[in-house]
mmCIF file of C-alpha atoms in Angstrom:
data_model
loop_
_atom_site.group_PDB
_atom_site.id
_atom_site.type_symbol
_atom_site.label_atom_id
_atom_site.label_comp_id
_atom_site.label_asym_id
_atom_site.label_seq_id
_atom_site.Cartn_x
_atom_site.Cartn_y
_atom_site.Cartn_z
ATOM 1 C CA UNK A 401 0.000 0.000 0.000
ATOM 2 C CA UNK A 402 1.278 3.602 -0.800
ATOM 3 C CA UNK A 403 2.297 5.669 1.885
ATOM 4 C CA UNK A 404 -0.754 7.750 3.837
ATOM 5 C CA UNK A 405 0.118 11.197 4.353
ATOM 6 C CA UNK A 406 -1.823 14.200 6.224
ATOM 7 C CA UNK A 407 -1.401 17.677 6.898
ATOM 8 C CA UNK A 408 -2.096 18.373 10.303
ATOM 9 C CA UNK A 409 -2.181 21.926 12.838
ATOM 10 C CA UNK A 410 -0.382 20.666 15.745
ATOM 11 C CA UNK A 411 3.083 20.723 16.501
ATOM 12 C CA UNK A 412 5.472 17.680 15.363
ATOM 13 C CA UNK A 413 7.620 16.470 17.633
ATOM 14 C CA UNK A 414 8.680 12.751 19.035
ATOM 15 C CA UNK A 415 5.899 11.450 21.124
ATOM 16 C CA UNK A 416 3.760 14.015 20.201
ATOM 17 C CA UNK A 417 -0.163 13.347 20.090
ATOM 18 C CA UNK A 418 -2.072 14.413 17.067
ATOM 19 C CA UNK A 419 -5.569 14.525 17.070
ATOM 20 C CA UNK A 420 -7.792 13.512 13.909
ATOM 21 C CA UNK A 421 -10.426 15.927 12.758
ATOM 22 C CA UNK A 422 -13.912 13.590 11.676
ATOM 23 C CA UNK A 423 -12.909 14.399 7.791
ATOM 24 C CA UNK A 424 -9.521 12.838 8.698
ATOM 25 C CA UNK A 425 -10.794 10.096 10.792
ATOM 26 C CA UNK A 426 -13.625 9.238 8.192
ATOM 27 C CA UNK A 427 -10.744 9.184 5.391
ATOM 28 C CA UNK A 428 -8.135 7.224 7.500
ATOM 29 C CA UNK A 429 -10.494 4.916 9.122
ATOM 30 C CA UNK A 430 -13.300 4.572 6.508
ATOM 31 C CA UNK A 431 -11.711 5.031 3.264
ATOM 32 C CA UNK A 432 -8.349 3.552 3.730
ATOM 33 C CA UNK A 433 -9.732 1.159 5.955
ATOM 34 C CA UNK A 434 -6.800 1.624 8.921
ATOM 35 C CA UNK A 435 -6.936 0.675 12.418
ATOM 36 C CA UNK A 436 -4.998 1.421 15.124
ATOM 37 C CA UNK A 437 -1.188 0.260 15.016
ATOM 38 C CA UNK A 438 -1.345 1.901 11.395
ATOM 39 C CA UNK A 439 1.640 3.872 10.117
ATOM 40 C CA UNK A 440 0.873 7.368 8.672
ATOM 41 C CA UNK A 441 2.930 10.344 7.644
ATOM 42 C CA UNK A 442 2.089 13.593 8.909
ATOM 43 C CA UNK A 443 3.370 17.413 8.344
ATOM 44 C CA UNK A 444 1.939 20.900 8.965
ATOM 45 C CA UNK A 445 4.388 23.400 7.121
ATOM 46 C CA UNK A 446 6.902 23.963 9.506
ATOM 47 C CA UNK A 447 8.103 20.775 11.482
ATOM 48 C CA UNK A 448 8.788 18.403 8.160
ATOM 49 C CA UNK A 449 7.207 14.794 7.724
ATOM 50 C CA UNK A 450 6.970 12.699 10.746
ATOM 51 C CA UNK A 451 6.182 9.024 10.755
ATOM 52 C CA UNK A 452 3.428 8.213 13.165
ATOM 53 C CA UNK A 453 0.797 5.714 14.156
ATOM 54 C CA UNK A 454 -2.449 5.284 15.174
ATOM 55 C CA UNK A 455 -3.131 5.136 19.424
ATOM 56 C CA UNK A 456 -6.921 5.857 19.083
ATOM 57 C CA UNK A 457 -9.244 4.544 15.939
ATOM 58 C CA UNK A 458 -12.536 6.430 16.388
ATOM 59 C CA UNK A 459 -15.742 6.589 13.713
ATOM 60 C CA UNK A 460 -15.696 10.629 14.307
ATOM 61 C CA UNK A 461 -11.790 11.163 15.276
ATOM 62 C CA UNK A 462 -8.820 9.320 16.546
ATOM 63 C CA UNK A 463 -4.981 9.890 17.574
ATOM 64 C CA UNK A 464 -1.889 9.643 16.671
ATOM 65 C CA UNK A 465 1.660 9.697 18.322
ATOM 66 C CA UNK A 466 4.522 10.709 16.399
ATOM 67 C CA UNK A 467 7.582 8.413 16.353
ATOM 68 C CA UNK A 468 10.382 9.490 14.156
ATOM 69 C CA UNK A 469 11.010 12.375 11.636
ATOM 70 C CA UNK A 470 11.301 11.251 8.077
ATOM 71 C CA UNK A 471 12.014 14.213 5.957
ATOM 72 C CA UNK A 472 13.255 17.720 7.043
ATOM 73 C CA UNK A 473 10.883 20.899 5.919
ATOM 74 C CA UNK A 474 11.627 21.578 2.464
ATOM 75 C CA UNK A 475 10.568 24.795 1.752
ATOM 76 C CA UNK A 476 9.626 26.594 -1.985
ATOM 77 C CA UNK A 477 11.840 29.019 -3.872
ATOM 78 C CA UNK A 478 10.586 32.535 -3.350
ATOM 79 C CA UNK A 479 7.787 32.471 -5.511
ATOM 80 C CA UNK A 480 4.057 33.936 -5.676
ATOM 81 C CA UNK A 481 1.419 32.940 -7.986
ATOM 82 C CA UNK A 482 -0.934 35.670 -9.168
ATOM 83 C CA UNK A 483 -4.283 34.017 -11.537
ATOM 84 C CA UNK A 484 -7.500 35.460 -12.358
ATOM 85 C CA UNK A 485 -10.202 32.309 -11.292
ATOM 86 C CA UNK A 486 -11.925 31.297 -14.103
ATOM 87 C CA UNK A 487 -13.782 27.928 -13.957
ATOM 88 C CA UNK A 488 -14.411 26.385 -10.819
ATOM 89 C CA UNK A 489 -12.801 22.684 -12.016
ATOM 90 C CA UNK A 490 -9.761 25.125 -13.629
ATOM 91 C CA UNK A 491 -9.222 27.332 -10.816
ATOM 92 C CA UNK A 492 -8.940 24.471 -8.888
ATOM 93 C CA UNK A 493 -6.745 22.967 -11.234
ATOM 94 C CA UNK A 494 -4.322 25.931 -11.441
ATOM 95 C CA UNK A 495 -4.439 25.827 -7.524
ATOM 96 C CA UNK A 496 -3.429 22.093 -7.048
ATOM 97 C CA UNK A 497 -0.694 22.542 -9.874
ATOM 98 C CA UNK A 498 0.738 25.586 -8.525
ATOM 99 C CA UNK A 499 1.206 24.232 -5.223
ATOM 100 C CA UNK A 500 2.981 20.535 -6.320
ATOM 101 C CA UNK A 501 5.051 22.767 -8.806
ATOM 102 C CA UNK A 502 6.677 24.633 -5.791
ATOM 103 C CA UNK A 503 4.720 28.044 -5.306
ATOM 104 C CA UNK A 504 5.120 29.330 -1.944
ATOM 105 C CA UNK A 505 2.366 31.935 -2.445
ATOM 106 C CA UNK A 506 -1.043 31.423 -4.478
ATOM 107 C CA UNK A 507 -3.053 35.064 -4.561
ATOM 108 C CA UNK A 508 -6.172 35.206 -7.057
ATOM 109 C CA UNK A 509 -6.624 38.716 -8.557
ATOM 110 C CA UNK A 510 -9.618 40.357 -9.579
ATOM 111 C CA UNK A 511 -8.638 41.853 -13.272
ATOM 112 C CA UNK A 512 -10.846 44.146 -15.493
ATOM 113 C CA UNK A 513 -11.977 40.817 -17.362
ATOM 114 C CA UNK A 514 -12.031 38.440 -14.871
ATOM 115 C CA UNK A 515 -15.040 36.100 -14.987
ATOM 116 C CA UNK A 516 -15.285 35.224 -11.648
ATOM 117 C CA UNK A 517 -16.061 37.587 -8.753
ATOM 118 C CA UNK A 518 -15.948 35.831 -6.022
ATOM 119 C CA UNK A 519 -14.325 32.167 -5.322
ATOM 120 C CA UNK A 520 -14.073 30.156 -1.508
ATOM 121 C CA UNK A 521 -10.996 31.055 -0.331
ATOM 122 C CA UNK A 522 -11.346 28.210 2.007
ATOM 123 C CA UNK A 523 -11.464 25.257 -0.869
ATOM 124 C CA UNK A 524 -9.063 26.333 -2.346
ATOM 125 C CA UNK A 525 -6.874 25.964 0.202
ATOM 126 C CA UNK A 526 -8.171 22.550 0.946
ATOM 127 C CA UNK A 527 -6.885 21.888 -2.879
ATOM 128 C CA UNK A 528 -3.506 22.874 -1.632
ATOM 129 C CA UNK A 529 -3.295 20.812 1.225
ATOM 130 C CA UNK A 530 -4.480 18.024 -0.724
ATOM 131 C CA UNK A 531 -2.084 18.272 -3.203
ATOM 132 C CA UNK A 532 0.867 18.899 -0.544
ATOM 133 C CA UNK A 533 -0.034 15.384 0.652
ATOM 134 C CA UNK A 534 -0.101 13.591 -2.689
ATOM 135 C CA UNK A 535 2.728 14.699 -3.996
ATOM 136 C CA UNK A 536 4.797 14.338 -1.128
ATOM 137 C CA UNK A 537 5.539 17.828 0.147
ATOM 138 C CA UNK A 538 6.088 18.932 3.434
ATOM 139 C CA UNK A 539 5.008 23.008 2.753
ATOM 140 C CA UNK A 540 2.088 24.009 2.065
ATOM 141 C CA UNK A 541 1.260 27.280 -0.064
ATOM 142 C CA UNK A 542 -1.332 29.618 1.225
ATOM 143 C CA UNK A 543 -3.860 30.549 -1.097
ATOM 144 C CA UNK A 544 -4.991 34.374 -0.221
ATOM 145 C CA UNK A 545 -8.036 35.555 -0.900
ATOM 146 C CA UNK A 546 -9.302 37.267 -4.293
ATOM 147 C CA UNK A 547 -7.752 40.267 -4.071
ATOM 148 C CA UNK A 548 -8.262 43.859 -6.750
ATOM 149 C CA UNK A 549 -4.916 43.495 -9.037
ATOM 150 C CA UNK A 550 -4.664 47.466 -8.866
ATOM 151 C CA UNK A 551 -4.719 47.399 -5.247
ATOM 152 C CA UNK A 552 -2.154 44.478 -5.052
ATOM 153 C CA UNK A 553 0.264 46.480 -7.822
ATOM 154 C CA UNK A 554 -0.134 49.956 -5.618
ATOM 155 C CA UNK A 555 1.978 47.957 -2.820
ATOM 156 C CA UNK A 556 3.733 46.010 -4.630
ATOM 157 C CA UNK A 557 7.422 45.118 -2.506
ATOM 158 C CA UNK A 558 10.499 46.625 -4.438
ATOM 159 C CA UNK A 559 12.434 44.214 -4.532
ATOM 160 C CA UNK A 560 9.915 41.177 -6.193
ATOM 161 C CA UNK A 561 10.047 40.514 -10.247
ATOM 162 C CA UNK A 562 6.928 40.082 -11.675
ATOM 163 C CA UNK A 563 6.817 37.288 -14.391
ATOM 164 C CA UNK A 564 4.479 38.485 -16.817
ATOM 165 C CA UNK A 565 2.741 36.268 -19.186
ATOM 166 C CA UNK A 566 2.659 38.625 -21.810
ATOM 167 C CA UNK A 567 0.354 36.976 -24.981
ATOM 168 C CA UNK A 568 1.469 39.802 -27.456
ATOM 169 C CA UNK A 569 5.494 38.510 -27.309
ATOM 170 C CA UNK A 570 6.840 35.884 -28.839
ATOM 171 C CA UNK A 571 10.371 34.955 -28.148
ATOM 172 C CA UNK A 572 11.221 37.351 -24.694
ATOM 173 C CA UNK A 573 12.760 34.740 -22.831
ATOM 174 C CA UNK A 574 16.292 36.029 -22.549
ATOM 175 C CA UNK A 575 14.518 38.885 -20.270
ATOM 176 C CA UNK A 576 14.024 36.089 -17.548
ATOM 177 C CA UNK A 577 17.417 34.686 -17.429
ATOM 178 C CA UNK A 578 19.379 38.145 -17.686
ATOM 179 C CA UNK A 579 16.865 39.144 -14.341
ATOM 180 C CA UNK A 580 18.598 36.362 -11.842
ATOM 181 C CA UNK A 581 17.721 34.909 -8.605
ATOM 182 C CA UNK A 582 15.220 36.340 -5.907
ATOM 183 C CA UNK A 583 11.423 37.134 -5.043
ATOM 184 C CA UNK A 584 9.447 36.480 -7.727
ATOM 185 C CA UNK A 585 5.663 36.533 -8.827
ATOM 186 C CA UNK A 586 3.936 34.907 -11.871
ATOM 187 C CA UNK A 587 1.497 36.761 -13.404
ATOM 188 C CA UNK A 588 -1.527 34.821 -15.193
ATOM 189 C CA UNK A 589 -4.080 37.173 -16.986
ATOM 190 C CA UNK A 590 -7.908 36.110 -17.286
ATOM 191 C CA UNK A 591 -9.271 34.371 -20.312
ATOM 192 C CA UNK A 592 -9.860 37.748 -21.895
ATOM 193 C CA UNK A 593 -6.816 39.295 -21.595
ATOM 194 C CA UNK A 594 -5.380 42.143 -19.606
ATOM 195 C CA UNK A 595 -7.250 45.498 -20.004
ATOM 196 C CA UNK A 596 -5.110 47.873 -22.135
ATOM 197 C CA UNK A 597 -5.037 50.151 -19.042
ATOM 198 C CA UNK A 598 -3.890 46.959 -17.222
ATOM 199 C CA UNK A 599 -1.158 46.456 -19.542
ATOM 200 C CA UNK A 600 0.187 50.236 -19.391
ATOM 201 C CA UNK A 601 0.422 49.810 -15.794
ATOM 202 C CA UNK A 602 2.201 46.633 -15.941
ATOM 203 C CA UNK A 603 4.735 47.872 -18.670
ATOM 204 C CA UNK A 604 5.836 51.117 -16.408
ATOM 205 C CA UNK A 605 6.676 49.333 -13.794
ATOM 206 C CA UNK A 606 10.608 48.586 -13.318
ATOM 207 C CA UNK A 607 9.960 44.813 -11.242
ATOM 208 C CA UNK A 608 7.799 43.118 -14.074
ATOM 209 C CA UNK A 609 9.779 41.105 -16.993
ATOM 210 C CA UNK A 610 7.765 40.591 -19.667
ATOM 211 C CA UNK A 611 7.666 37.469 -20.799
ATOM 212 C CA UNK A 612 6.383 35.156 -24.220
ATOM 213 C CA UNK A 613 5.035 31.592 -23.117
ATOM 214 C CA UNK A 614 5.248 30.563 -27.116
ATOM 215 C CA UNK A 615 3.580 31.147 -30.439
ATOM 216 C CA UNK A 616 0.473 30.034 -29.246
ATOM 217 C CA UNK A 617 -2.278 31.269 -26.774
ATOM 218 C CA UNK A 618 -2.434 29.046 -24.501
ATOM 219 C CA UNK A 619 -5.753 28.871 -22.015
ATOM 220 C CA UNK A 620 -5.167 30.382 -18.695
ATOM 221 C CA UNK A 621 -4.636 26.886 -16.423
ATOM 222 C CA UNK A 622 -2.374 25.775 -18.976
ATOM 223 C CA UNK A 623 -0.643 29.235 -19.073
ATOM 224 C CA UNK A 624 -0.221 28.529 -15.102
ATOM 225 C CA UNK A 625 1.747 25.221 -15.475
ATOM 226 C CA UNK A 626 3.795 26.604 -18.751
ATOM 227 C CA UNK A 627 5.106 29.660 -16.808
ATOM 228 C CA UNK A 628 5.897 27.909 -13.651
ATOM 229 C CA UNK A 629 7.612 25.170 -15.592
ATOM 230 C CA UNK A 630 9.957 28.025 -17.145
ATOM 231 C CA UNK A 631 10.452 29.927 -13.598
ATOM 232 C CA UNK A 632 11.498 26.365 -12.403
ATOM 233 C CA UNK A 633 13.552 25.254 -14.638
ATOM 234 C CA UNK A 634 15.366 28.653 -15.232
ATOM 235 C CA UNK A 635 15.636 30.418 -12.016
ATOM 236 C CA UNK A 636 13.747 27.785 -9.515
ATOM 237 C CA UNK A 637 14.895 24.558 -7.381
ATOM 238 C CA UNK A 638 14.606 22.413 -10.689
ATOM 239 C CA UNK A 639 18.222 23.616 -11.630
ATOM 240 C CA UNK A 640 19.911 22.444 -8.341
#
């Protein structure tokens, strides 16, 4: 059987207690079938992957006691992830991706032609965590709430690049490379495009690299994965 891994609150530490919430305790004990004895991974962001077992098997919770650590934190490069939601199934989508491709920082942004106006702030960060624990991470991202993109850009730090998936380039990666190392942001536009105002804005601004993702327009959750693919493997933890 595949290894079980959850994402817990509480401190991890040896001998530890964790307690199961009912969603946990219905997945662990009803799902998976498990019983007490049963080995399970567990990390919460900030205390790596522990290996412990089930005490306590319960219908509505449980606990378990942590034994040994397994994996130190590993934490992301330096780098935000800025989407306007579209579909529910694809903003999902671009959430899960975003945080097993190594984003430290998910923030949906509210552009001039973004289709969605609100989203659950809470799912999606259930997404995350879910992901985090399939695909074997010990971080996981936190996914902000939907935020105005001109309010976000008005206090916008120094020092961060902007990535900008720019659909009218073709070509611009050199501008990428020649920017180097350090906080960085990916910028995904809505489905229609960026506003021309939008664009203006984003072009006087000294932090954001304009950037081609190909000769083709690519649909905004594939956009996500395409740009965070070239981040990784050009500036990211890929090339270590």
């Amino acid at each position: 059987m595949s290894e079980i891994r959850l994402f817990v609150e509480a401190p991890l530490a040896a001998g530890a207690e964790v307690a199961l919430t009912e969603a946990q305790a219905h997945y662990l004990f009803g799902v998976m079938r498990q019983g007490t004895g049963a080995p399970v991974t567990l990390f919460n962001g900030r205390d790596g992957a522990w290996r412990a077992d089930v005490t306590r098997a319960a219908k509505r919770g449980g606990t378990l006691e942590c034994r040994q650590q397994t994996a130190p934190l590993r934490l992301p490069p330096d780098l935000w992830l800025l989407f306007a939601p579209i579909k529910k199934a694809r903003t999902d989508f671009i959430v899960e991706k975003a945080a097993e491709m190594g984003a430290a920082r998910i923030i949906p942004v509210n552009t001039r032609f973004t289709n969605a106006e609100r989203i659950r702030q809470d799912r999606l960060q259930a997404h995350a965590v879910e992901a985090a624990e399939q695909c074997g991470g010990t971080f996981v991202p936190e996914v902000t709430d939907l935020i105005p993109l001109d309010r976000l850009l008005a206090d916008w730090p120094a020092d961060r690049r902007i990535l900008w998936c720019d659909e009218t380039l073709t070509g611009a990666r050199a501008g990428l490379q020649a920017a180097g190392a350090g906080p960085w942001a990916i910028l995904i536009g809505p489905e229609g495009g960026f506003a021309e105002a939008e664009q203006t804005r984003l072009r006087a601004m000294e932090q954001v690299v304009p950037v081609s993702l190909g000769p083709r327009i690519l649909r905004a959750d594939t956009a996500a994965v395409a740009a965070l693919t070239l981040w990784q493997s050009t500036l990211g933890d890929w090339t270590t």
